[in-house]
mmCIF file of N, CA and C in Angstrom:
data_model
loop_
_atom_site.group_PDB
_atom_site.id
_atom_site.type_symbol
_atom_site.label_atom_id
_atom_site.label_comp_id
_atom_site.label_asym_id
_atom_site.label_seq_id
_atom_site.Cartn_x
_atom_site.Cartn_y
_atom_site.Cartn_z
ATOM 1 N N MET A 95 0.895 -1.382 0.003
ATOM 2 C CA MET A 95 0.034 -0.050 -0.061
ATOM 3 C C MET A 95 0.899 1.330 0.076
ATOM 4 N N SER A 96 0.536 2.366 -0.743
ATOM 5 C CA SER A 96 1.275 3.512 -0.908
ATOM 6 C C SER A 96 1.162 4.199 0.328
ATOM 7 N N ALA A 97 2.020 5.098 0.535
ATOM 8 C CA ALA A 97 1.788 5.968 1.753
ATOM 9 C C ALA A 97 0.827 7.027 1.517
ATOM 10 N N GLU A 98 0.502 7.369 0.146
ATOM 11 C CA GLU A 98 -0.590 8.317 0.175
ATOM 12 C C GLU A 98 -2.075 7.693 0.326
ATOM 13 N N LEU A 99 -2.180 6.242 -0.256
ATOM 14 C CA LEU A 99 -3.466 5.681 -0.003
ATOM 15 C C LEU A 99 -3.577 5.552 1.444
ATOM 16 N N ALA A 100 -2.563 5.046 2.201
ATOM 17 C CA ALA A 100 -2.607 4.975 3.688
ATOM 18 C C ALA A 100 -3.261 6.068 4.354
ATOM 19 N N GLU A 101 -2.461 7.133 3.900
ATOM 20 C CA GLU A 101 -2.885 8.588 4.584
ATOM 21 C C GLU A 101 -4.435 9.072 4.161
ATOM 22 N N ASP A 102 -4.990 8.464 2.862
ATOM 23 C CA ASP A 102 -6.189 8.760 2.473
ATOM 24 C C ASP A 102 -7.158 7.831 3.445
ATOM 25 N N LEU A 103 -6.800 6.667 3.604
ATOM 26 C CA LEU A 103 -7.648 5.747 4.441
ATOM 27 C C LEU A 103 -7.929 6.139 5.949
ATOM 28 N N TYR A 104 -6.656 6.756 6.327
ATOM 29 C CA TYR A 104 -6.403 7.430 7.727
ATOM 30 C C TYR A 104 -7.419 8.493 7.735
ATOM 31 N N LYS A 105 -7.481 9.187 6.623
ATOM 32 C CA LYS A 105 -8.148 10.635 6.998
ATOM 33 C C LYS A 105 -9.792 10.151 6.638
ATOM 34 N N TYR A 106 -10.142 8.858 5.941
ATOM 35 C CA TYR A 106 -11.394 8.579 5.708
ATOM 36 C C TYR A 106 -11.938 8.182 7.253
ATOM 37 N N GLY A 107 -11.165 7.425 7.954
ATOM 38 C CA GLY A 107 -11.500 7.021 9.136
ATOM 39 C C GLY A 107 -11.658 7.967 10.237
ATOM 40 N N ARG A 108 -10.560 9.051 10.306
ATOM 41 C CA ARG A 108 -10.684 10.070 11.105
ATOM 42 C C ARG A 108 -12.056 10.951 10.833
ATOM 43 N N ASN A 109 -12.303 11.327 9.690
ATOM 44 C CA ASN A 109 -13.625 12.138 9.193
ATOM 45 C C ASN A 109 -14.789 11.297 9.462
ATOM 46 N N ILE A 110 -14.871 10.050 9.048
ATOM 47 C CA ILE A 110 -15.971 9.400 9.369
ATOM 48 C C ILE A 110 -16.448 9.045 10.871
ATOM 49 N N GLY A 111 -15.193 9.057 11.692
ATOM 50 C CA GLY A 111 -15.558 9.052 13.255
ATOM 51 C C GLY A 111 -15.924 10.261 13.896
ATOM 52 N N LEU A 112 -15.327 11.251 13.300
ATOM 53 C CA LEU A 112 -15.985 12.568 13.791
ATOM 54 C C LEU A 112 -17.386 12.980 13.240
ATOM 55 N N ALA A 113 -17.791 12.544 11.943
ATOM 56 C CA ALA A 113 -19.013 12.668 11.713
ATOM 57 C C ALA A 113 -19.956 11.893 12.692
ATOM 58 N N PHE A 114 -19.628 10.635 13.004
ATOM 59 C CA PHE A 114 -20.331 9.726 13.675
ATOM 60 C C PHE A 114 -20.519 10.435 15.269
ATOM 61 N N GLN A 115 -19.372 10.804 15.658
ATOM 62 C CA GLN A 115 -19.202 11.340 17.114
ATOM 63 C C GLN A 115 -20.264 12.608 17.146
ATOM 64 N N ILE A 116 -20.020 13.625 16.303
ATOM 65 C CA ILE A 116 -21.064 14.591 16.063
ATOM 66 C C ILE A 116 -22.383 14.517 16.072
ATOM 67 N N VAL A 117 -23.002 13.322 15.337
ATOM 68 C CA VAL A 117 -24.202 12.755 15.286
ATOM 69 C C VAL A 117 -24.524 12.379 16.612
ATOM 70 N N ASP A 118 -23.673 11.736 17.464
ATOM 71 C CA ASP A 118 -23.899 11.203 18.786
ATOM 72 C C ASP A 118 -24.301 12.326 19.430
ATOM 73 N N ASP A 119 -23.435 13.374 19.443
ATOM 74 C CA ASP A 119 -23.746 14.682 20.255
ATOM 75 C C ASP A 119 -24.998 15.136 19.988
ATOM 76 N N ILE A 120 -25.425 15.257 18.718
ATOM 77 C CA ILE A 120 -26.825 15.869 18.420
ATOM 78 C C ILE A 120 -27.633 14.911 18.989
ATOM 79 N N LEU A 121 -27.754 13.716 18.767
ATOM 80 C CA LEU A 121 -28.980 12.940 19.361
ATOM 81 C C LEU A 121 -28.974 12.811 20.894
ATOM 82 N N ASP A 122 -27.908 13.258 21.488
ATOM 83 C CA ASP A 122 -27.926 13.446 23.120
ATOM 84 C C ASP A 122 -28.892 14.390 23.253
ATOM 85 N N PHE A 123 -29.247 15.177 22.412
ATOM 86 C CA PHE A 123 -30.382 16.512 22.629
ATOM 87 C C PHE A 123 -31.570 16.154 21.906
ATOM 88 N N THR A 124 -31.535 15.470 20.980
ATOM 89 C CA THR A 124 -32.914 15.261 20.101
ATOM 90 C C THR A 124 -33.439 13.871 20.275
ATOM 91 N N GLY A 125 -32.669 12.971 20.650
ATOM 92 C CA GLY A 125 -33.105 11.151 20.987
ATOM 93 C C GLY A 125 -33.873 11.138 22.454
ATOM 94 N N SER A 126 -34.262 10.210 22.388
ATOM 95 C CA SER A 126 -35.013 9.750 23.570
ATOM 96 C C SER A 126 -34.120 8.922 24.306
ATOM 97 N N THR A 127 -34.193 8.634 25.774
ATOM 98 C CA THR A 127 -33.408 7.974 26.468
ATOM 99 C C THR A 127 -33.605 6.402 26.088
ATOM 100 N N GLU A 128 -34.720 6.011 25.357
ATOM 101 C CA GLU A 128 -34.810 4.564 25.174
ATOM 102 C C GLU A 128 -34.002 4.533 23.849
ATOM 103 N N SER A 129 -33.845 5.458 22.821
ATOM 104 C CA SER A 129 -33.163 5.127 21.819
ATOM 105 C C SER A 129 -31.739 5.496 21.987
ATOM 106 N N LEU A 130 -31.441 6.110 23.028
ATOM 107 C CA LEU A 130 -30.010 6.550 23.016
ATOM 108 C C LEU A 130 -29.290 5.413 23.998
ATOM 109 N N GLY A 131 -29.950 4.686 24.814
ATOM 110 C CA GLY A 131 -29.592 4.034 25.872
ATOM 111 C C GLY A 131 -29.031 4.259 26.827
ATOM 112 N N LYS A 132 -29.095 5.886 27.336
ATOM 113 C CA LYS A 132 -28.607 6.598 28.238
ATOM 114 C C LYS A 132 -29.586 7.762 28.498
ATOM 115 N N PRO A 133 -29.411 8.268 29.578
ATOM 116 C CA PRO A 133 -30.397 9.604 29.727
ATOM 117 C C PRO A 133 -29.935 10.649 28.816
ATOM 118 N N ALA A 134 -30.983 11.242 28.281
ATOM 119 C CA ALA A 134 -30.844 12.420 27.284
ATOM 120 C C ALA A 134 -29.890 13.702 27.911
ATOM 121 N N ALA A 135 -28.922 14.312 27.168
ATOM 122 C CA ALA A 135 -28.576 15.283 27.853
ATOM 123 C C ALA A 135 -27.101 14.827 28.771
ATOM 124 N N SER A 136 -26.750 13.614 28.755
ATOM 125 C CA SER A 136 -25.963 13.037 29.896
ATOM 126 C C SER A 136 -24.756 13.644 29.625
ATOM 127 N N ASP A 137 -24.279 13.801 28.414
ATOM 128 C CA ASP A 137 -22.943 14.371 28.206
ATOM 129 C C ASP A 137 -22.985 15.829 28.699
ATOM 130 N N LEU A 138 -24.092 16.725 28.446
ATOM 131 C CA LEU A 138 -23.799 18.014 29.135
ATOM 132 C C LEU A 138 -23.963 18.050 30.869
ATOM 133 N N LYS A 139 -24.750 17.067 31.188
ATOM 134 C CA LYS A 139 -24.852 16.825 32.705
ATOM 135 C C LYS A 139 -23.582 16.316 33.277
ATOM 136 N N SER A 140 -22.970 15.737 32.685
ATOM 137 C CA SER A 140 -21.537 15.333 33.311
ATOM 138 C C SER A 140 -20.387 16.118 32.710
ATOM 139 N N GLY A 141 -20.643 17.407 32.018
ATOM 140 C CA GLY A 141 -19.640 18.630 31.982
ATOM 141 C C GLY A 141 -18.829 18.214 30.602
ATOM 142 N N ASN A 142 -19.381 17.358 29.860
ATOM 143 C CA ASN A 142 -18.687 17.174 28.584
ATOM 144 C C ASN A 142 -19.442 18.204 27.621
ATOM 145 N N LEU A 143 -18.665 19.210 27.151
ATOM 146 C CA LEU A 143 -19.204 20.198 26.175
ATOM 147 C C LEU A 143 -19.066 19.864 24.716
ATOM 148 N N THR A 144 -20.078 19.360 24.048
ATOM 149 C CA THR A 144 -20.012 18.827 22.874
ATOM 150 C C THR A 144 -20.333 19.968 21.793
ATOM 151 N N ALA A 145 -20.335 19.513 20.359
ATOM 152 C CA ALA A 145 -20.429 20.749 19.335
ATOM 153 C C ALA A 145 -21.862 21.295 19.663
ATOM 154 N N PRO A 146 -23.013 20.773 19.694
ATOM 155 C CA PRO A 146 -24.135 21.585 20.072
ATOM 156 C C PRO A 146 -24.068 22.447 21.193
ATOM 157 N N THR A 147 -23.274 22.349 22.321
ATOM 158 C CA THR A 147 -23.508 22.955 23.423
ATOM 159 C C THR A 147 -22.327 24.153 22.996
ATOM 160 N N LEU A 148 -21.250 24.085 22.151
ATOM 161 C CA LEU A 148 -20.070 24.826 21.961
ATOM 162 C C LEU A 148 -20.613 26.156 21.017
ATOM 163 N N PHE A 149 -21.597 25.407 19.905
ATOM 164 C CA PHE A 149 -22.219 26.214 19.011
ATOM 165 C C PHE A 149 -23.147 27.286 19.780
ATOM 166 N N ALA A 150 -23.960 26.780 20.644
ATOM 167 C CA ALA A 150 -24.909 27.564 21.351
ATOM 168 C C ALA A 150 -24.396 28.554 22.162
ATOM 169 N N LEU A 151 -23.198 28.200 22.750
ATOM 170 C CA LEU A 151 -22.444 29.152 24.023
ATOM 171 C C LEU A 151 -22.208 30.465 22.964
ATOM 172 N N ALA A 152 -22.108 30.505 21.914
ATOM 173 C CA ALA A 152 -21.835 31.801 20.981
ATOM 174 C C ALA A 152 -23.146 32.682 21.026
ATOM 175 N N GLU A 153 -24.179 31.798 21.043
ATOM 176 C CA GLU A 153 -25.580 32.772 20.847
ATOM 177 C C GLU A 153 -26.188 33.006 22.210
ATOM 178 N N LYS A 154 -26.085 31.977 23.129
ATOM 179 C CA LYS A 154 -26.852 32.049 24.509
ATOM 180 C C LYS A 154 -25.629 32.426 25.537
ATOM 181 N N PRO A 155 -25.354 33.558 25.965
ATOM 182 C CA PRO A 155 -24.373 33.605 26.704
ATOM 183 C C PRO A 155 -24.560 33.183 28.076
ATOM 184 N N PHE A 156 -25.893 33.065 28.544
ATOM 185 C CA PHE A 156 -26.233 32.673 30.010
ATOM 186 C C PHE A 156 -26.240 31.044 30.006
ATOM 187 N N LEU A 157 -25.935 30.507 29.132
ATOM 188 C CA LEU A 157 -25.490 29.154 28.968
ATOM 189 C C LEU A 157 -24.495 29.091 29.911
ATOM 190 N N GLU A 158 -23.413 29.641 29.766
ATOM 191 C CA GLU A 158 -22.004 29.577 30.379
ATOM 192 C C GLU A 158 -22.397 29.830 31.950
ATOM 193 N N THR A 159 -23.344 30.583 32.325
ATOM 194 C CA THR A 159 -23.229 30.701 33.749
ATOM 195 C C THR A 159 -23.964 29.213 34.235
ATOM 196 N N LEU A 160 -24.799 28.746 33.733
ATOM 197 C CA LEU A 160 -25.308 27.481 34.049
ATOM 198 C C LEU A 160 -24.274 26.263 34.006
ATOM 199 N N ILE A 161 -23.724 26.166 33.184
ATOM 200 C CA ILE A 161 -22.367 25.242 32.863
ATOM 201 C C ILE A 161 -21.408 25.484 34.205
ATOM 202 N N ASP A 162 -21.280 26.918 34.448
ATOM 203 C CA ASP A 162 -20.079 27.171 35.255
ATOM 204 C C ASP A 162 -20.499 26.670 36.886
ATOM 205 N N ARG A 163 -21.834 26.912 36.867
ATOM 206 C CA ARG A 163 -22.227 26.418 38.298
ATOM 207 C C ARG A 163 -22.808 25.088 38.513
ATOM 208 N N GLU A 164 -22.478 24.265 37.188
ATOM 209 C CA GLU A 164 -22.622 22.869 37.228
ATOM 210 C C GLU A 164 -24.017 22.442 37.560
ATOM 211 N N PHE A 165 -24.963 23.401 36.945
ATOM 212 C CA PHE A 165 -26.457 22.837 37.076
ATOM 213 C C PHE A 165 -26.793 22.695 38.509
ATOM 214 N N ALA A 166 -26.459 23.603 39.243
ATOM 215 C CA ALA A 166 -26.417 23.486 40.882
ATOM 216 C C ALA A 166 -28.029 23.601 41.350
ATOM 217 N N GLN A 167 -28.539 24.558 40.465
ATOM 218 C CA GLN A 167 -29.870 25.021 40.869
ATOM 219 C C GLN A 167 -31.055 24.235 40.031
ATOM 220 N N ASP A 168 -32.157 24.107 40.952
ATOM 221 C CA ASP A 168 -33.437 23.635 40.105
ATOM 222 C C ASP A 168 -33.464 24.057 38.968
ATOM 223 N N GLY A 169 -33.831 23.280 37.844
ATOM 224 C CA GLY A 169 -34.135 23.735 36.617
ATOM 225 C C GLY A 169 -33.170 24.368 35.851
ATOM 226 N N ASP A 170 -31.998 24.069 36.282
ATOM 227 C CA ASP A 170 -30.634 24.679 35.403
ATOM 228 C C ASP A 170 -30.308 23.807 34.256
ATOM 229 N N LEU A 171 -30.409 22.416 34.602
ATOM 230 C CA LEU A 171 -30.132 21.398 33.317
ATOM 231 C C LEU A 171 -31.157 21.810 32.174
ATOM 232 N N GLU A 172 -32.218 21.701 32.709
ATOM 233 C CA GLU A 172 -33.402 21.814 31.751
ATOM 234 C C GLU A 172 -33.331 23.207 30.895
ATOM 235 N N GLN A 173 -33.123 24.114 31.690
ATOM 236 C CA GLN A 173 -32.969 25.568 31.035
ATOM 237 C C GLN A 173 -31.984 25.673 29.928
ATOM 238 N N ALA A 174 -30.851 24.786 30.422
ATOM 239 C CA ALA A 174 -29.427 24.777 29.451
ATOM 240 C C ALA A 174 -29.935 23.867 28.066
ATOM 241 N N ILE A 175 -30.489 22.748 28.200
ATOM 242 C CA ILE A 175 -31.184 21.977 27.320
ATOM 243 C C ILE A 175 -32.247 22.983 26.484
ATOM 244 N N ALA A 176 -32.815 23.726 27.072
ATOM 245 C CA ALA A 176 -33.799 24.501 26.268
ATOM 246 C C ALA A 176 -32.882 25.759 25.434
ATOM 247 N N LEU A 177 -31.954 26.098 26.010
ATOM 248 C CA LEU A 177 -31.135 27.202 25.439
ATOM 249 C C LEU A 177 -30.521 26.604 24.179
ATOM 250 N N ILE A 178 -29.939 25.425 24.382
ATOM 251 C CA ILE A 178 -29.183 24.619 23.327
ATOM 252 C C ILE A 178 -30.305 24.481 22.149
ATOM 253 N N GLN A 179 -31.493 23.741 22.233
ATOM 254 C CA GLN A 179 -32.370 23.527 21.343
ATOM 255 C C GLN A 179 -32.955 24.802 20.676
ATOM 256 N N GLU A 180 -33.078 25.940 21.387
ATOM 257 C CA GLU A 180 -33.498 27.286 20.887
ATOM 258 C C GLU A 180 -32.389 27.892 20.073
ATOM 259 N N SER A 181 -31.160 27.424 19.998
ATOM 260 C CA SER A 181 -30.260 27.998 19.419
ATOM 261 C C SER A 181 -29.969 27.485 18.232
ATOM 262 N N SER A 182 -29.067 27.683 17.294
ATOM 263 C CA SER A 182 -28.701 27.229 15.867
ATOM 264 C C SER A 182 -27.643 26.180 16.170
ATOM 265 N N GLY A 183 -27.223 25.573 17.457
ATOM 266 C CA GLY A 183 -25.945 24.772 17.754
ATOM 267 C C GLY A 183 -26.315 23.632 17.183
ATOM 268 N N ILE A 184 -27.781 23.049 17.234
ATOM 269 C CA ILE A 184 -27.906 21.643 16.504
ATOM 270 C C ILE A 184 -27.868 21.582 15.133
ATOM 271 N N GLU A 185 -28.266 22.536 14.372
ATOM 272 C CA GLU A 185 -28.211 22.765 13.035
ATOM 273 C C GLU A 185 -26.736 23.022 12.564
ATOM 274 N N LYS A 186 -26.021 23.701 13.243
ATOM 275 C CA LYS A 186 -24.710 23.884 12.803
ATOM 276 C C LYS A 186 -23.821 22.539 13.184
ATOM 277 N N SER A 187 -24.011 21.977 14.191
ATOM 278 C CA SER A 187 -23.511 20.602 14.227
ATOM 279 C C SER A 187 -23.691 19.646 13.145
ATOM 280 N N ARG A 188 -25.061 19.570 12.791
ATOM 281 C CA ARG A 188 -25.578 18.746 11.565
ATOM 282 C C ARG A 188 -24.670 19.134 10.242
ATOM 283 N N GLU A 189 -24.604 20.297 10.115
ATOM 284 C CA GLU A 189 -23.833 20.763 8.981
ATOM 285 C C GLU A 189 -22.433 20.367 9.077
ATOM 286 N N LEU A 190 -21.830 20.234 10.393
ATOM 287 C CA LEU A 190 -20.540 19.846 10.607
ATOM 288 C C LEU A 190 -20.410 18.478 10.376
ATOM 289 N N ALA A 191 -21.333 17.635 10.776
ATOM 290 C CA ALA A 191 -21.326 16.110 10.599
ATOM 291 C C ALA A 191 -21.225 15.923 9.267
ATOM 292 N N ILE A 192 -22.072 16.560 8.421
ATOM 293 C CA ILE A 192 -22.221 16.119 6.830
ATOM 294 C C ILE A 192 -21.113 16.574 6.268
ATOM 295 N N HIS A 193 -20.491 17.798 6.531
ATOM 296 C CA HIS A 193 -19.061 17.976 6.042
ATOM 297 C C HIS A 193 -18.188 16.987 6.258
ATOM 298 N N HIS A 194 -17.925 16.468 7.533
ATOM 299 C CA HIS A 194 -17.059 15.449 7.919
ATOM 300 C C HIS A 194 -17.209 14.287 7.191
ATOM 301 N N ALA A 195 -18.581 13.812 7.009
ATOM 302 C CA ALA A 195 -18.805 12.528 6.284
ATOM 303 C C ALA A 195 -18.374 12.883 4.613
ATOM 304 N N GLN A 196 -18.817 14.128 4.216
ATOM 305 C CA GLN A 196 -18.351 14.401 2.706
ATOM 306 C C GLN A 196 -16.635 14.024 2.627
ATOM 307 N N VAL A 197 -15.948 14.746 3.476
ATOM 308 C CA VAL A 197 -14.646 14.765 3.472
ATOM 309 C C VAL A 197 -14.224 13.366 3.540
ATOM 310 N N ALA A 198 -14.758 12.455 4.297
ATOM 311 C CA ALA A 198 -14.386 11.347 4.319
ATOM 312 C C ALA A 198 -14.439 10.416 3.085
ATOM 313 N N VAL A 199 -15.570 10.734 2.493
ATOM 314 C CA VAL A 199 -15.930 10.047 1.205
ATOM 315 C C VAL A 199 -14.858 10.452 0.219
ATOM 316 N N GLU A 200 -14.492 11.818 0.126
ATOM 317 C CA GLU A 200 -13.738 12.206 -0.672
ATOM 318 C C GLU A 200 -12.318 11.572 -0.934
ATOM 319 N N HIS A 201 -11.948 11.121 0.437
ATOM 320 C CA HIS A 201 -10.677 10.675 0.806
ATOM 321 C C HIS A 201 -10.701 9.041 0.037
ATOM 322 N N ILE A 202 -11.785 8.485 -0.495
ATOM 323 C CA ILE A 202 -11.711 7.134 -0.944
ATOM 324 C C ILE A 202 -11.920 7.149 -2.326
ATOM 325 N N LYS A 203 -12.364 8.196 -3.165
ATOM 326 C CA LYS A 203 -12.657 8.418 -4.308
ATOM 327 C C LYS A 203 -11.727 7.631 -5.221
ATOM 328 N N GLN A 204 -10.446 7.787 -4.957
ATOM 329 C CA GLN A 204 -9.405 7.476 -5.743
ATOM 330 C C GLN A 204 -9.264 5.692 -5.647
ATOM 331 N N LEU A 205 -9.794 5.210 -4.926
ATOM 332 C CA LEU A 205 -10.014 3.441 -4.867
ATOM 333 C C LEU A 205 -10.770 3.060 -5.907
ATOM 334 N N PRO A 206 -10.504 1.802 -6.684
ATOM 335 C CA PRO A 206 -11.306 1.349 -7.841
ATOM 336 C C PRO A 206 -12.507 0.985 -7.261
ATOM 337 N N PRO A 207 -13.431 1.117 -8.282
ATOM 338 C CA PRO A 207 -15.081 0.890 -8.040
ATOM 339 C C PRO A 207 -14.959 -0.569 -7.519
ATOM 340 N N SER A 208 -15.710 -0.771 -6.388
ATOM 341 C CA SER A 208 -15.845 -2.095 -5.816
ATOM 342 C C SER A 208 -16.941 -2.135 -4.611
ATOM 343 N N GLU A 209 -17.219 -3.360 -4.163
ATOM 344 C CA GLU A 209 -18.514 -3.498 -3.316
ATOM 345 C C GLU A 209 -18.020 -2.692 -1.777
ATOM 346 N N SER A 210 -16.653 -2.941 -1.485
ATOM 347 C CA SER A 210 -16.114 -2.439 -0.586
ATOM 348 C C SER A 210 -16.073 -1.093 -0.539
ATOM 349 N N ARG A 211 -15.536 -0.320 -1.560
ATOM 350 C CA ARG A 211 -15.515 0.960 -1.656
ATOM 351 C C ARG A 211 -17.140 1.588 -1.664
ATOM 352 N N GLN A 212 -18.037 1.097 -2.142
ATOM 353 C CA GLN A 212 -19.362 1.462 -2.156
ATOM 354 C C GLN A 212 -19.916 1.463 -0.670
ATOM 355 N N ALA A 213 -19.480 0.273 0.160
ATOM 356 C CA ALA A 213 -19.937 0.053 1.449
ATOM 357 C C ALA A 213 -19.285 1.336 2.251
ATOM 358 N N LEU A 214 -18.088 1.794 2.073
ATOM 359 C CA LEU A 214 -17.405 2.913 2.723
ATOM 360 C C LEU A 214 -18.298 4.266 2.344
ATOM 361 N N VAL A 215 -18.568 4.431 1.225
ATOM 362 C CA VAL A 215 -19.394 5.394 0.707
ATOM 363 C C VAL A 215 -20.808 5.427 1.484
ATOM 364 N N GLU A 216 -21.566 4.363 1.515
ATOM 365 C CA GLU A 216 -22.848 3.979 2.071
ATOM 366 C C GLU A 216 -22.636 4.429 3.821
ATOM 367 N N LEU A 217 -21.492 3.914 4.324
ATOM 368 C CA LEU A 217 -21.344 4.440 5.691
ATOM 369 C C LEU A 217 -21.470 5.823 5.884
ATOM 370 N N GLY A 218 -20.928 6.743 4.977
ATOM 371 C CA GLY A 218 -20.812 8.075 5.232
ATOM 372 C C GLY A 218 -22.629 8.418 5.205
ATOM 373 N N ASP A 219 -23.098 7.995 4.165
ATOM 374 C CA ASP A 219 -24.708 8.162 4.154
ATOM 375 C C ASP A 219 -25.390 7.680 5.484
ATOM 376 N N TYR A 220 -25.058 6.840 5.963
ATOM 377 C CA TYR A 220 -25.709 5.977 7.256
ATOM 378 C C TYR A 220 -25.453 6.818 8.342
ATOM 379 N N VAL A 221 -24.308 7.390 8.460
ATOM 380 C CA VAL A 221 -23.960 8.051 9.674
ATOM 381 C C VAL A 221 -24.668 9.319 9.787
ATOM 382 N N VAL A 222 -24.968 10.034 8.673
ATOM 383 C CA VAL A 222 -25.698 11.384 8.945
ATOM 384 C C VAL A 222 -27.078 11.217 8.589
ATOM 385 N N SER A 223 -27.515 9.809 8.192
ATOM 386 C CA SER A 223 -29.078 9.720 8.283
ATOM 387 C C SER A 223 -29.615 9.350 9.731
ATOM 388 N N ARG A 224 -28.819 9.194 10.724
ATOM 389 C CA ARG A 224 -29.226 9.105 11.940
ATOM 390 C C ARG A 224 -29.879 10.116 12.700
ATOM 391 N N ILE A 225 -29.720 11.433 11.952
ATOM 392 C CA ILE A 225 -30.164 12.674 12.655
ATOM 393 C C ILE A 225 -31.352 13.047 11.825
ATOM 394 N N TYR A 226 -31.661 12.207 10.969
ATOM 395 C CA TYR A 226 -33.187 12.858 10.293
ATOM 396 C C TYR A 226 -34.182 11.658 10.645
#
């Protein structure tokens, strides 16, 4: 395998992984506890600031106050979730996930047509389809 092909495959994996993680972060705010297998907003509650939260912070400054006090007051977590959902954070995260999936697929375009390559392309489509 050439060094260039190895680098392209690495970049495919890195970008498909990023897309998958960002989708997972979106689902943390839009999915149900049953579909997630964990409580909704569990990342936020545990202090993990994911893409939707980081994008929302730019629009909703009070969100930083809620995070800084670690959701100590009644209703803080619910208010933080509402602020994130009211912001464009989820939509910007969706766009970022789609971008990473597209970049991933671009890195395998030079592979000869095959069922394996097609499966990798379809994996990119599947990853982002989870948010629709």
